[in-house]
Structures are given as C-alpha cells and as structure tokens.
Amino acid sequence: MCEEVQKKKVLSCIQPSGMLTLGNYLGALKNWLNMQDEFDCTFAVADLHAITVRQDPVKFRSQIYSTCALLLALGLDPNKSTLFIQSHVPEHAALSWLLSCNTQLGEMSRMTQFKDKSAKHADNVNVGLFSYPVLMAADILLYKPDFVPVGADQKQHLEIARDIAERFNRIYGEVFTIPEPYIAKTGAKVMSLQDPDKKMSKSDDNLNAYVAILDDRDTIIRKFKRAVTDSEGGIYVSEDKPGVSNLIGIYSAVTGKTVKDTESEFSGLGYGDFKLAVGEAVADELAPIKQRYEEIIKDKSELERIYKEGAARAEKVAAKTYFKAMKKVGFVL
Ligand code: TYM
C-alpha cells in the first residue's frame, strides 16, 4: 500500500506598504517561490499590519491589489499554495487578542523594530505598533507551520512568536506547533544602495536607496550605477566595505553563485563595471516579473477570485486552531 507522505508546512506574510523591493524579493519572496513544490505553503498579504502606520485609503487599497498581483507575477501558484489577504480571515485579529493576554509588556518593549518605527513615526506611536509582533504570532500560529521563511529583520519577531506559543501550550495544553525560522544564506539582509549600513526599505525617502521589483530596466541600472561603495577599490566582502559587500550579496543571491565565486568573477575589475554587471543581473531577473505583473493587474475579477478562494481555504485551517485555543482557555463555544 502506498502511504501518502504529509508535506511540511510553511507560512509567511508580506505587508502591502509601498512598492515591494529587491530586499523583499531576495530576503523572502524568492524563497517562497522555491518552497512551493516541496512544502504545503500558505502566504498572506498582511494588510492589518500595514495600518500600524497611517495609510491613505485610496493608495492603501491599490497597494493591497498590487501586492496580490505581484505575488502571482512572481510565480506563486494558487493551485499549489494558499494565497489570501490577512483581514479576510478574522481569526488573525481574534487570536491576536488571546495571545496579547498571554504576552508581557516587558518582552514587547525589547523589539528593535518597535524602537526604530516609533522613532520614525513619533507623531503616531500607537498601541498597534507596539503589539504588532503579537498579531504576527497569531498569523503564524493559526497555520501550525514547520517553517517561516523571512529576512533577517524578522528573526526577533519569530522568536517572540515561538516564546508566546510555548507559554500558551504550557499554561493551557498543546495547541500550537513551534515554528522554525527559514532564513536564506544570501539575500537575508539586503542593504540600502545609498547607506549600506541601513536595511533596504520600501519606506525610504530616498528613491535611489532601494530597487522596486517593478522598476524598469534603465531605472534599476541607474540606481546600481549610483550605489555608494568606497574609495579603496577591491571587490571582496569585508566589514569595512559595506557597500561592496552588499552588492556582492545581491549578485550572489540573484545568480545563485557563491560569494567566493562572485569575488573571483569580479576580481581586478573597476567599481563602474562591477556595479553595471550587478545592475544588469538584477534587471534580467526582475524583467519577466514586471511583464507578468502588468498582465495580471488588468484582470481584477480573476485576482478577486483567487484571493477569495485562498481566504476560504485558509479560514478552514485557522478556525480549527482558533477554536481549539478558545476551548483550552475555557470559553463557552
Ligand atoms: P515586510 O512586509 O517588511 O517584509 C516582507 C519580507 O521581506 C523581508 N525583507 C527583507 N529581506 C532582506 N533584506 C531586506 N532589506 C528586507 N526587507 C524586507 C522581511 O524580512 C519579510 O520576510 N512583519 C512582517 C510581515 C508579517 C509576517 C507575518 C512575516 C506579518 N505577519 C507572519 C512572517 C510571518 C513584515 O513587516 O515584513
């Protein structure tokens, strides 16, 4: 008799805030794509997370659509993976409340992203910004994933999700699986092209600091030509050369070559030629995604069909876990 082997589960989400960047692509999305055959994958557009900073309603709606379309353009296949919009599955917000009551203020205050974001948005340090990692824990724990593919900046949030799950299981009995982070060797932390000590971010005010997945070829190459390096020459990875190291990391992540092979490929070349080569490799990788995106975004009703079907599938799983957690706490159901 042939026994069916259960695939391991994967869950991840992305915020629909602004243009998705090369950092999102190399740190997370490319791995999502690589995992969808081997694993049982669930991916969501984390719209609830995005309102921790103020959003313009018209732009926000259009960014949610475009993020969904981009996920499809990347090659995520709704027949293989569950794709949905976070707010369409109400159990995310509901479980977040249950988990909030089992999370300590002290552990939340240590989150570096809260410290960074509250400094950046000093006029709107809201409670949601503070408790954001609890909502993220709910996103994860509802689906009992084995792995959560993220960039290095989300590692701390994942650790707190594990802590919350372990505590809940200890107090009330087994409900949640303890997930492992999945952080790729290259591309896990793509840095700004203008200030390579800072993470590449879609909310950067300097447009030259990041490459958007949907930038056109000329823009991508121009941004790489302007990338900040150093005055020393020499193409190798070193702590003293954050700009060059970042470009080597990007090239390796895009081409799949090792850092060592990348260093030897460019050894002896000037920075101008090196930056052009990295820009061209990135532009070649992103061009077909942009082309597919432009087709997909035209068909809103098909997009709507896909994310609604995804939400229905996701909710079946989420409701089961949520029900179990409520029952363990003692609610009348
Ligand atoms: P977000 O939307 O900021 O980013 C989405 C994914 O992209 C990765 N990433 C990067 N990786 C490498 N270099 C960069 N410069 C870079 N910038 C972003 C992020 O690590 C992330 O994997 N809180 C999450 C979204 C979220 C989530 C979740 C993730 C909500 N619920 C549950 C995993 C599981 C966030 O703001 O990611």
mmCIF file of N, CA, C and O in Angstrom, residues 137-234:
data_model
loop_
_atom_site.group_PDB
_atom_site.id
_atom_site.type_symbol
_atom_site.label_atom_id
_atom_site.label_comp_id
_atom_site.label_asym_id
_atom_site.label_seq_id
_atom_site.Cartn_x
_atom_site.Cartn_y
_atom_site.Cartn_z
ATOM 1 N N ALA A 137 2.476 36.795 15.526
ATOM 2 C CA ALA A 137 2.482 35.460 16.145
ATOM 3 C C ALA A 137 1.172 34.741 15.799
ATOM 4 O O ALA A 137 1.161 33.551 15.467
ATOM 5 N N ALA A 138 0.053 35.481 15.838
ATOM 6 C CA ALA A 138 -1.244 34.873 15.507
ATOM 7 C C ALA A 138 -1.245 34.402 14.048
ATOM 8 O O ALA A 138 -1.689 33.289 13.746
ATOM 9 N N ASP A 139 -0.727 35.247 13.134
ATOM 10 C CA ASP A 139 -0.656 34.861 11.713
ATOM 11 C C ASP A 139 0.013 33.507 11.568
ATOM 12 O O ASP A 139 -0.409 32.657 10.783
ATOM 13 N N ILE A 140 1.101 33.376 12.304
ATOM 14 C CA ILE A 140 1.914 32.164 12.163
ATOM 15 C C ILE A 140 1.225 30.976 12.830
ATOM 16 O O ILE A 140 0.996 29.936 12.215
ATOM 17 N N LEU A 141 0.860 31.155 14.096
ATOM 18 C CA LEU A 141 0.451 30.003 14.908
ATOM 19 C C LEU A 141 -0.863 29.381 14.447
ATOM 20 O O LEU A 141 -1.086 28.189 14.612
ATOM 21 N N LEU A 142 -1.736 30.175 13.812
ATOM 22 C CA LEU A 142 -3.007 29.639 13.310
ATOM 23 C C LEU A 142 -2.803 28.489 12.329
ATOM 24 O O LEU A 142 -3.636 27.602 12.211
ATOM 25 N N TYR A 143 -1.675 28.535 11.587
ATOM 26 C CA TYR A 143 -1.477 27.564 10.499
ATOM 27 C C TYR A 143 -0.516 26.435 10.868
ATOM 28 O O TYR A 143 -0.183 25.611 10.027
ATOM 29 N N LYS A 144 -0.021 26.448 12.119
ATOM 30 C CA LYS A 144 0.884 25.403 12.610
ATOM 31 C C LYS A 144 2.023 25.087 11.637
ATOM 32 O O LYS A 144 2.248 23.905 11.292
ATOM 33 N N PRO A 145 2.720 26.109 11.140
ATOM 34 C CA PRO A 145 3.771 25.826 10.158
ATOM 35 C C PRO A 145 5.022 25.234 10.808
ATOM 36 O O PRO A 145 5.292 25.492 11.988
ATOM 37 N N ASP A 146 5.761 24.453 10.009
ATOM 38 C CA ASP A 146 7.076 23.972 10.464
ATOM 39 C C ASP A 146 8.111 25.064 10.233
ATOM 40 O O ASP A 146 9.020 25.237 11.025
ATOM 41 N N PHE A 147 7.991 25.777 9.100
ATOM 42 C CA PHE A 147 8.980 26.802 8.749
ATOM 43 C C PHE A 147 8.318 28.126 8.380
ATOM 44 O O PHE A 147 7.237 28.140 7.781
ATOM 45 N N VAL A 148 9.017 29.212 8.712
ATOM 46 C CA VAL A 148 8.552 30.548 8.337
ATOM 47 C C VAL A 148 9.691 31.253 7.591
ATOM 48 O O VAL A 148 10.671 31.683 8.211
ATOM 49 N N PRO A 149 9.596 31.332 6.249
ATOM 50 C CA PRO A 149 10.674 31.991 5.502
ATOM 51 C C PRO A 149 10.573 33.508 5.604
ATOM 52 O O PRO A 149 9.573 34.098 5.203
ATOM 53 N N VAL A 150 11.611 34.130 6.168
ATOM 54 C CA VAL A 150 11.642 35.596 6.342
ATOM 55 C C VAL A 150 13.070 36.100 6.152
ATOM 56 O O VAL A 150 14.023 35.316 6.170
ATOM 57 N N GLY A 151 13.201 37.418 6.007
ATOM 58 C CA GLY A 151 14.512 38.048 6.025
ATOM 59 C C GLY A 151 14.997 38.172 7.461
ATOM 60 O O GLY A 151 14.212 37.989 8.412
ATOM 61 N N ALA A 152 16.280 38.499 7.616
ATOM 62 C CA ALA A 152 16.889 38.536 8.951
ATOM 63 C C ALA A 152 16.203 39.545 9.881
ATOM 64 O O ALA A 152 16.176 39.343 11.099
ATOM 65 N N ASP A 153 15.609 40.611 9.318
ATOM 66 C CA ASP A 153 14.995 41.636 10.171
ATOM 67 C C ASP A 153 13.777 41.114 10.944
ATOM 68 O O ASP A 153 13.344 41.736 11.911
ATOM 69 N N GLN A 154 13.210 39.993 10.530
ATOM 70 C CA GLN A 154 12.013 39.458 11.211
ATOM 71 C C GLN A 154 12.339 38.365 12.230
ATOM 72 O O GLN A 154 11.440 37.775 12.836
ATOM 73 N N LYS A 155 13.641 38.097 12.407
ATOM 74 C CA LYS A 155 14.045 36.985 13.272
ATOM 75 C C LYS A 155 13.563 37.199 14.719
ATOM 76 O O LYS A 155 13.046 36.273 15.349
ATOM 77 N N GLN A 156 13.704 38.420 15.201
ATOM 78 C CA GLN A 156 13.301 38.700 16.589
ATOM 79 C C GLN A 156 11.785 38.481 16.778
ATOM 80 O O GLN A 156 11.350 37.941 17.787
ATOM 81 N N HIS A 157 11.000 38.876 15.760
ATOM 82 C CA HIS A 157 9.547 38.676 15.842
ATOM 83 C C HIS A 157 9.200 37.184 15.847
ATOM 84 O O HIS A 157 8.235 36.760 16.476
ATOM 85 N N LEU A 158 9.989 36.429 15.129
ATOM 86 C CA LEU A 158 9.728 34.995 15.096
ATOM 87 C C LEU A 158 10.059 34.321 16.417
ATOM 88 O O LEU A 158 9.360 33.401 16.857
ATOM 89 N N GLU A 159 11.130 34.828 17.033
ATOM 90 C CA GLU A 159 11.497 34.262 18.335
ATOM 91 C C GLU A 159 10.405 34.532 19.364
ATOM 92 O O GLU A 159 10.069 33.656 20.158
ATOM 93 N N ILE A 160 9.816 35.716 19.305
ATOM 94 C CA ILE A 160 8.757 36.030 20.275
ATOM 95 C C ILE A 160 7.511 35.160 19.977
ATOM 96 O O ILE A 160 6.835 34.713 20.896
ATOM 97 N N ALA A 161 7.258 34.885 18.709
ATOM 98 C CA ALA A 161 6.121 34.010 18.360
ATOM 99 C C ALA A 161 6.338 32.620 18.960
ATOM 100 O O ALA A 161 5.401 31.998 19.489
ATOM 101 N N ARG A 162 7.567 32.161 18.896
ATOM 102 C CA ARG A 162 7.887 30.847 19.499
ATOM 103 C C ARG A 162 7.682 30.899 21.012
ATOM 104 O O ARG A 162 7.106 29.989 21.604
ATOM 105 N N ASP A 163 8.158 31.990 21.638
ATOM 106 C CA ASP A 163 8.012 32.113 23.099
ATOM 107 C C ASP A 163 6.539 32.133 23.498
ATOM 108 O O ASP A 163 6.130 31.488 24.460
ATOM 109 N N ILE A 164 5.742 32.895 22.732
ATOM 110 C CA ILE A 164 4.315 33.002 23.050
ATOM 111 C C ILE A 164 3.647 31.620 22.915
ATOM 112 O O ILE A 164 2.856 31.200 23.764
ATOM 113 N N ALA A 165 3.999 30.907 21.851
ATOM 114 C CA ALA A 165 3.403 29.580 21.616
ATOM 115 C C ALA A 165 3.774 28.608 22.725
ATOM 116 O O ALA A 165 2.919 27.884 23.255
ATOM 117 N N GLU A 166 5.048 28.635 23.108
ATOM 118 C CA GLU A 166 5.499 27.703 24.157
ATOM 119 C C GLU A 166 4.778 27.998 25.474
ATOM 120 O O GLU A 166 4.349 27.088 26.175
ATOM 121 N N ARG A 167 4.648 29.292 25.782
ATOM 122 C CA ARG A 167 3.988 29.677 27.036
ATOM 123 C C ARG A 167 2.514 29.247 27.026
ATOM 124 O O ARG A 167 2.009 28.678 27.975
ATOM 125 N N PHE A 168 1.844 29.524 25.914
ATOM 126 C CA PHE A 168 0.423 29.170 25.805
ATOM 127 C C PHE A 168 0.243 27.658 25.987
ATOM 128 O O PHE A 168 -0.610 27.205 26.757
ATOM 129 N N ASN A 169 1.071 26.886 25.281
ATOM 130 C CA ASN A 169 0.973 25.420 25.382
ATOM 131 C C ASN A 169 1.210 24.939 26.817
ATOM 132 O O ASN A 169 0.577 24.004 27.287
ATOM 133 N N ARG A 170 2.158 25.614 27.486
ATOM 134 C CA ARG A 170 2.494 25.212 28.860
ATOM 135 C C ARG A 170 1.325 25.506 29.808
ATOM 136 O O ARG A 170 0.959 24.696 30.637
ATOM 137 N N ILE A 171 0.708 26.670 29.627
ATOM 138 C CA ILE A 171 -0.370 27.064 30.554
ATOM 139 C C ILE A 171 -1.661 26.289 30.283
ATOM 140 O O ILE A 171 -2.316 25.803 31.194
ATOM 141 N N TYR A 172 -2.038 26.188 29.002
ATOM 142 C CA TYR A 172 -3.377 25.668 28.661
ATOM 143 C C TYR A 172 -3.381 24.265 28.066
ATOM 144 O O TYR A 172 -4.435 23.664 27.893
ATOM 145 N N GLY A 173 -2.194 23.764 27.679
ATOM 146 C CA GLY A 173 -2.132 22.468 26.979
ATOM 147 C C GLY A 173 -1.799 22.690 25.506
ATOM 148 O O GLY A 173 -1.954 23.800 24.990
ATOM 149 N N GLU A 174 -1.346 21.611 24.858
ATOM 150 C CA GLU A 174 -0.834 21.693 23.472
ATOM 151 C C GLU A 174 -1.867 22.232 22.481
ATOM 152 O O GLU A 174 -2.916 21.624 22.279
ATOM 153 N N VAL A 175 -1.570 23.351 21.876
ATOM 154 C CA VAL A 175 -2.386 23.863 20.772
ATOM 155 C C VAL A 175 -1.498 24.174 19.571
ATOM 156 O O VAL A 175 -1.785 23.787 18.441
ATOM 157 N N PHE A 176 -0.377 24.864 19.835
ATOM 158 C CA PHE A 176 0.430 25.401 18.737
ATOM 159 C C PHE A 176 1.688 24.579 18.458
ATOM 160 O O PHE A 176 2.293 24.030 19.374
ATOM 161 N N THR A 177 2.078 24.566 17.178
ATOM 162 C CA THR A 177 3.360 23.997 16.769
ATOM 163 C C THR A 177 4.405 25.098 16.935
ATOM 164 O O THR A 177 4.110 26.272 16.675
ATOM 165 N N ILE A 178 5.605 24.728 17.341
ATOM 166 C CA ILE A 178 6.663 25.741 17.489
ATOM 167 C C ILE A 178 7.401 25.863 16.146
ATOM 168 O O ILE A 178 8.061 24.923 15.716
ATOM 169 N N PRO A 179 7.264 27.002 15.462
ATOM 170 C CA PRO A 179 7.822 27.120 14.110
ATOM 171 C C PRO A 179 9.316 27.458 14.102
ATOM 172 O O PRO A 179 9.817 28.096 15.024
ATOM 173 N N GLU A 180 9.985 27.033 13.045
ATOM 174 C CA GLU A 180 11.406 27.373 12.854
ATOM 175 C C GLU A 180 11.510 28.497 11.838
ATOM 176 O O GLU A 180 10.840 28.443 10.798
ATOM 177 N N PRO A 181 12.386 29.474 12.073
ATOM 178 C CA PRO A 181 12.610 30.478 11.024
ATOM 179 C C PRO A 181 13.370 29.833 9.865
ATOM 180 O O PRO A 181 14.156 28.903 10.080
ATOM 181 N N TYR A 182 13.097 30.287 8.657
ATOM 182 C CA TYR A 182 13.881 29.831 7.494
ATOM 183 C C TYR A 182 14.495 31.080 6.873
ATOM 184 O O TYR A 182 13.807 31.896 6.273
ATOM 185 N N ILE A 183 15.785 31.256 7.125
ATOM 186 C CA ILE A 183 16.462 32.475 6.654
ATOM 187 C C ILE A 183 17.574 32.063 5.699
ATOM 188 O O ILE A 183 18.462 31.275 6.064
ATOM 189 N N ALA A 184 17.493 32.557 4.456
ATOM 190 C CA ALA A 184 18.437 32.107 3.423
ATOM 191 C C ALA A 184 19.852 32.601 3.732
ATOM 192 O O ALA A 184 20.043 33.574 4.457
ATOM 193 N N LYS A 185 20.850 31.890 3.138
ATOM 194 C CA LYS A 185 22.246 32.269 3.402
ATOM 195 C C LYS A 185 22.593 33.580 2.699
ATOM 196 O O LYS A 185 23.280 34.422 3.242
ATOM 197 N N THR A 186 22.125 33.729 1.449
ATOM 198 C CA THR A 186 22.389 35.009 0.769
ATOM 199 C C THR A 186 21.057 35.750 0.612
ATOM 200 O O THR A 186 20.014 35.132 0.453
ATOM 201 N N GLY A 187 21.143 37.068 0.681
ATOM 202 C CA GLY A 187 19.940 37.882 0.455
ATOM 203 C C GLY A 187 19.096 38.111 1.686
ATOM 204 O O GLY A 187 18.077 38.783 1.621
ATOM 205 N N ALA A 188 19.518 37.576 2.850
ATOM 206 C CA ALA A 188 18.673 37.690 4.047
ATOM 207 C C ALA A 188 18.636 39.120 4.572
ATOM 208 O O ALA A 188 17.720 39.500 5.285
ATOM 209 N N LYS A 189 19.668 39.900 4.211
ATOM 210 C CA LYS A 189 19.650 41.296 4.656
ATOM 211 C C LYS A 189 20.214 42.173 3.545
ATOM 212 O O LYS A 189 21.433 42.400 3.480
ATOM 213 N N VAL A 190 19.349 42.605 2.656
ATOM 214 C CA VAL A 190 19.769 43.475 1.564
ATOM 215 C C VAL A 190 19.785 44.905 2.111
ATOM 216 O O VAL A 190 18.822 45.355 2.724
ATOM 217 N N MET A 191 20.910 45.591 1.893
ATOM 218 C CA MET A 191 21.080 46.914 2.485
ATOM 219 C C MET A 191 20.748 48.017 1.473
ATOM 220 O O MET A 191 20.727 47.774 0.258
ATOM 221 N N SER A 192 20.531 49.214 1.996
ATOM 222 C CA SER A 192 20.250 50.378 1.151
ATOM 223 C C SER A 192 21.417 50.616 0.187
ATOM 224 O O SER A 192 22.580 50.445 0.556
ATOM 225 N N LEU A 193 21.108 51.024 -1.041
ATOM 226 C CA LEU A 193 22.178 51.299 -2.012
ATOM 227 C C LEU A 193 22.843 52.645 -1.714
ATOM 228 O O LEU A 193 23.928 52.926 -2.213
ATOM 229 N N GLN A 194 22.178 53.485 -0.919
ATOM 230 C CA GLN A 194 22.736 54.808 -0.617
ATOM 231 C C GLN A 194 23.396 54.875 0.755
ATOM 232 O O GLN A 194 24.288 55.671 0.979
ATOM 233 N N ASP A 195 22.928 54.023 1.663
ATOM 234 C CA ASP A 195 23.516 53.989 3.006
ATOM 235 C C ASP A 195 23.583 52.521 3.421
ATOM 236 O O ASP A 195 22.678 51.989 4.061
ATOM 237 N N PRO A 196 24.686 51.845 3.019
ATOM 238 C CA PRO A 196 24.726 50.378 3.188
ATOM 239 C C PRO A 196 24.801 49.901 4.640
ATOM 240 O O PRO A 196 24.882 48.694 4.873
ATOM 241 N N ASP A 197 24.730 50.835 5.602
ATOM 242 C CA ASP A 197 24.626 50.392 6.991
ATOM 243 C C ASP A 197 23.161 50.238 7.398
ATOM 244 O O ASP A 197 22.852 49.809 8.505
ATOM 245 N N LYS A 198 22.260 50.646 6.482
ATOM 246 C CA LYS A 198 20.816 50.605 6.772
ATOM 247 C C LYS A 198 20.147 49.555 5.879
ATOM 248 O O LYS A 198 20.559 49.373 4.733
ATOM 249 N N LYS A 199 19.101 48.926 6.376
ATOM 250 C CA LYS A 199 18.364 47.924 5.589
ATOM 251 C C LYS A 199 17.687 48.583 4.373
ATOM 252 O O LYS A 199 17.203 49.709 4.478
ATOM 253 N N MET A 200 17.660 47.892 3.233
ATOM 254 C CA MET A 200 16.891 48.406 2.088
ATOM 255 C C MET A 200 15.413 48.351 2.460
ATOM 256 O O MET A 200 14.908 47.291 2.855
ATOM 257 N N SER A 201 14.725 49.499 2.336
ATOM 258 C CA SER A 201 13.340 49.538 2.781
ATOM 259 C C SER A 201 12.475 50.310 1.795
ATOM 260 O O SER A 201 12.878 51.338 1.261
ATOM 261 N N LYS A 202 11.223 49.787 1.616
ATOM 262 C CA LYS A 202 10.299 50.437 0.685
ATOM 263 C C LYS A 202 9.833 51.786 1.221
ATOM 264 O O LYS A 202 9.282 52.581 0.484
ATOM 265 N N SER A 203 10.039 52.022 2.523
ATOM 266 C CA SER A 203 9.580 53.314 3.056
ATOM 267 C C SER A 203 10.707 54.348 3.087
ATOM 268 O O SER A 203 10.549 55.416 3.663
ATOM 269 N N ASP A 204 11.828 54.042 2.448
ATOM 270 C CA ASP A 204 12.941 55.006 2.399
ATOM 271 C C ASP A 204 12.540 56.222 1.568
ATOM 272 O O ASP A 204 11.951 56.088 0.492
ATOM 273 N N ASP A 205 12.850 57.420 2.082
ATOM 274 C CA ASP A 205 12.501 58.638 1.339
ATOM 275 C C ASP A 205 13.373 58.820 0.103
ATOM 276 O O ASP A 205 12.971 59.465 -0.862
ATOM 277 N N ASN A 206 14.566 58.263 0.135
ATOM 278 C CA ASN A 206 15.473 58.397 -1.000
ATOM 279 C C ASN A 206 15.214 57.261 -2.006
ATOM 280 O O ASN A 206 15.506 56.094 -1.745
ATOM 281 N N LEU A 207 14.655 57.621 -3.169
ATOM 282 C CA LEU A 207 14.267 56.602 -4.161
ATOM 283 C C LEU A 207 15.464 55.821 -4.693
ATOM 284 O O LEU A 207 15.315 54.692 -5.178
ATOM 285 N N ASN A 208 16.655 56.422 -4.615
ATOM 286 C CA ASN A 208 17.851 55.716 -5.090
ATOM 287 C C ASN A 208 18.365 54.676 -4.099
ATOM 288 O O ASN A 208 19.270 53.915 -4.405
ATOM 289 N N ALA A 209 17.765 54.678 -2.902
ATOM 290 C CA ALA A 209 18.239 53.757 -1.860
ATOM 291 C C ALA A 209 17.723 52.340 -2.085
ATOM 292 O O ALA A 209 18.304 51.375 -1.626
ATOM 293 N N TYR A 210 16.591 52.233 -2.794
ATOM 294 C CA TYR A 210 16.040 50.889 -2.989
ATOM 295 C C TYR A 210 15.663 50.645 -4.453
ATOM 296 O O TYR A 210 15.398 51.579 -5.207
ATOM 297 N N VAL A 211 15.676 49.370 -4.815
ATOM 298 C CA VAL A 211 15.197 48.966 -6.135
ATOM 299 C C VAL A 211 13.835 48.337 -5.909
ATOM 300 O O VAL A 211 13.693 47.434 -5.078
ATOM 301 N N ALA A 212 12.819 48.839 -6.605
ATOM 302 C CA ALA A 212 11.496 48.222 -6.505
ATOM 303 C C ALA A 212 11.447 47.062 -7.501
ATOM 304 O O ALA A 212 12.064 47.136 -8.572
ATOM 305 N N ILE A 213 10.708 46.022 -7.147
ATOM 306 C CA ILE A 213 10.613 44.865 -8.056
ATOM 307 C C ILE A 213 10.057 45.322 -9.405
ATOM 308 O O ILE A 213 10.397 44.771 -10.445
ATOM 309 N N LEU A 214 9.223 46.365 -9.380
ATOM 310 C CA LEU A 214 8.590 46.819 -10.621
ATOM 311 C C LEU A 214 9.322 47.989 -11.300
ATOM 312 O O LEU A 214 8.810 48.558 -12.259
ATOM 313 N N ASP A 215 10.508 48.332 -10.833
ATOM 314 C CA ASP A 215 11.294 49.362 -11.543
ATOM 315 C C ASP A 215 11.632 48.865 -12.947
ATOM 316 O O ASP A 215 11.821 47.657 -13.163
ATOM 317 N N ASP A 216 11.731 49.814 -13.914
ATOM 318 C CA ASP A 216 12.128 49.357 -15.258
ATOM 319 C C ASP A 216 13.647 49.204 -15.340
ATOM 320 O O ASP A 216 14.380 49.645 -14.462
ATOM 321 N N ARG A 217 14.079 48.571 -16.423
ATOM 322 C CA ARG A 217 15.482 48.203 -16.574
ATOM 323 C C ARG A 217 16.428 49.402 -16.401
ATOM 324 O O ARG A 217 17.413 49.329 -15.659
ATOM 325 N N ASP A 218 16.119 50.513 -17.063
ATOM 326 C CA ASP A 218 17.019 51.675 -17.006
ATOM 327 C C ASP A 218 17.122 52.216 -15.585
ATOM 328 O O ASP A 218 18.193 52.602 -15.135
ATOM 329 N N THR A 219 15.973 52.253 -14.902
ATOM 330 C CA THR A 219 15.970 52.755 -13.516
ATOM 331 C C THR A 219 16.828 51.852 -12.639
ATOM 332 O O THR A 219 17.626 52.335 -11.820
ATOM 333 N N ILE A 220 16.670 50.547 -12.816
ATOM 334 C CA ILE A 220 17.437 49.605 -11.983
ATOM 335 C C ILE A 220 18.936 49.825 -12.214
ATOM 336 O O ILE A 220 19.714 49.978 -11.266
ATOM 337 N N ILE A 221 19.323 49.898 -13.479
ATOM 338 C CA ILE A 221 20.752 50.036 -13.774
ATOM 339 C C ILE A 221 21.278 51.382 -13.259
ATOM 340 O O ILE A 221 22.351 51.461 -12.664
ATOM 341 N N ARG A 222 20.465 52.435 -13.426
ATOM 342 C CA ARG A 222 20.890 53.751 -12.935
ATOM 343 C C ARG A 222 21.086 53.729 -11.408
ATOM 344 O O ARG A 222 22.069 54.249 -10.892
ATOM 345 N N LYS A 223 20.167 53.074 -10.706
ATOM 346 C CA LYS A 223 20.293 53.033 -9.241
ATOM 347 C C LYS A 223 21.560 52.280 -8.817
ATOM 348 O O LYS A 223 22.223 52.659 -7.856
ATOM 349 N N PHE A 224 21.871 51.198 -9.544
ATOM 350 C CA PHE A 224 23.096 50.466 -9.192
ATOM 351 C C PHE A 224 24.349 51.274 -9.536
ATOM 352 O O PHE A 224 25.329 51.252 -8.791
ATOM 353 N N LYS A 225 24.296 52.016 -10.648
ATOM 354 C CA LYS A 225 25.468 52.836 -11.004
ATOM 355 C C LYS A 225 25.740 53.878 -9.919
ATOM 356 O O LYS A 225 26.864 54.269 -9.702
ATOM 357 N N ARG A 226 24.652 54.342 -9.261
ATOM 358 C CA ARG A 226 24.804 55.370 -8.225
ATOM 359 C C ARG A 226 25.054 54.783 -6.836
ATOM 360 O O ARG A 226 25.141 55.518 -5.856
ATOM 361 N N ALA A 227 25.099 53.449 -6.757
ATOM 362 C CA ALA A 227 25.228 52.827 -5.428
ATOM 363 C C ALA A 227 26.517 53.286 -4.750
ATOM 364 O O ALA A 227 27.564 53.406 -5.384
ATOM 365 N N VAL A 228 26.413 53.539 -3.450
ATOM 366 C CA VAL A 228 27.568 54.002 -2.666
ATOM 367 C C VAL A 228 28.515 52.827 -2.422
ATOM 368 O O VAL A 228 28.086 51.746 -2.007
ATOM 369 N N THR A 229 29.805 53.042 -2.723
ATOM 370 C CA THR A 229 30.803 51.991 -2.434
ATOM 371 C C THR A 229 31.843 52.580 -1.475
ATOM 372 O O THR A 229 31.493 52.965 -0.382
ATOM 373 N N ASP A 230 33.101 52.631 -1.904
ATOM 374 C CA ASP A 230 34.144 53.247 -1.058
ATOM 375 C C ASP A 230 35.250 53.717 -1.980
ATOM 376 O O ASP A 230 35.177 53.547 -3.194
ATOM 377 N N SER A 231 36.307 54.269 -1.421
ATOM 378 C CA SER A 231 37.325 54.852 -2.298
ATOM 379 C C SER A 231 38.546 53.942 -2.405
ATOM 380 O O SER A 231 39.560 54.301 -2.985
ATOM 381 N N GLU A 232 38.397 52.733 -1.878
ATOM 382 C CA GLU A 232 39.592 51.892 -1.736
ATOM 383 C C GLU A 232 39.845 50.976 -2.938
ATOM 384 O O GLU A 232 40.984 50.582 -3.201
ATOM 385 N N GLY A 233 38.800 50.624 -3.675
ATOM 386 C CA GLY A 233 38.956 49.639 -4.756
ATOM 387 C C GLY A 233 38.972 48.250 -4.144
ATOM 388 O O GLY A 233 39.038 48.108 -2.932
ATOM 389 N N GLY A 234 38.880 47.206 -4.970
ATOM 390 C CA GLY A 234 38.915 45.847 -4.433
ATOM 391 C C GLY A 234 37.502 45.330 -4.217
ATOM 392 O O GLY A 234 36.712 45.946 -3.496
#
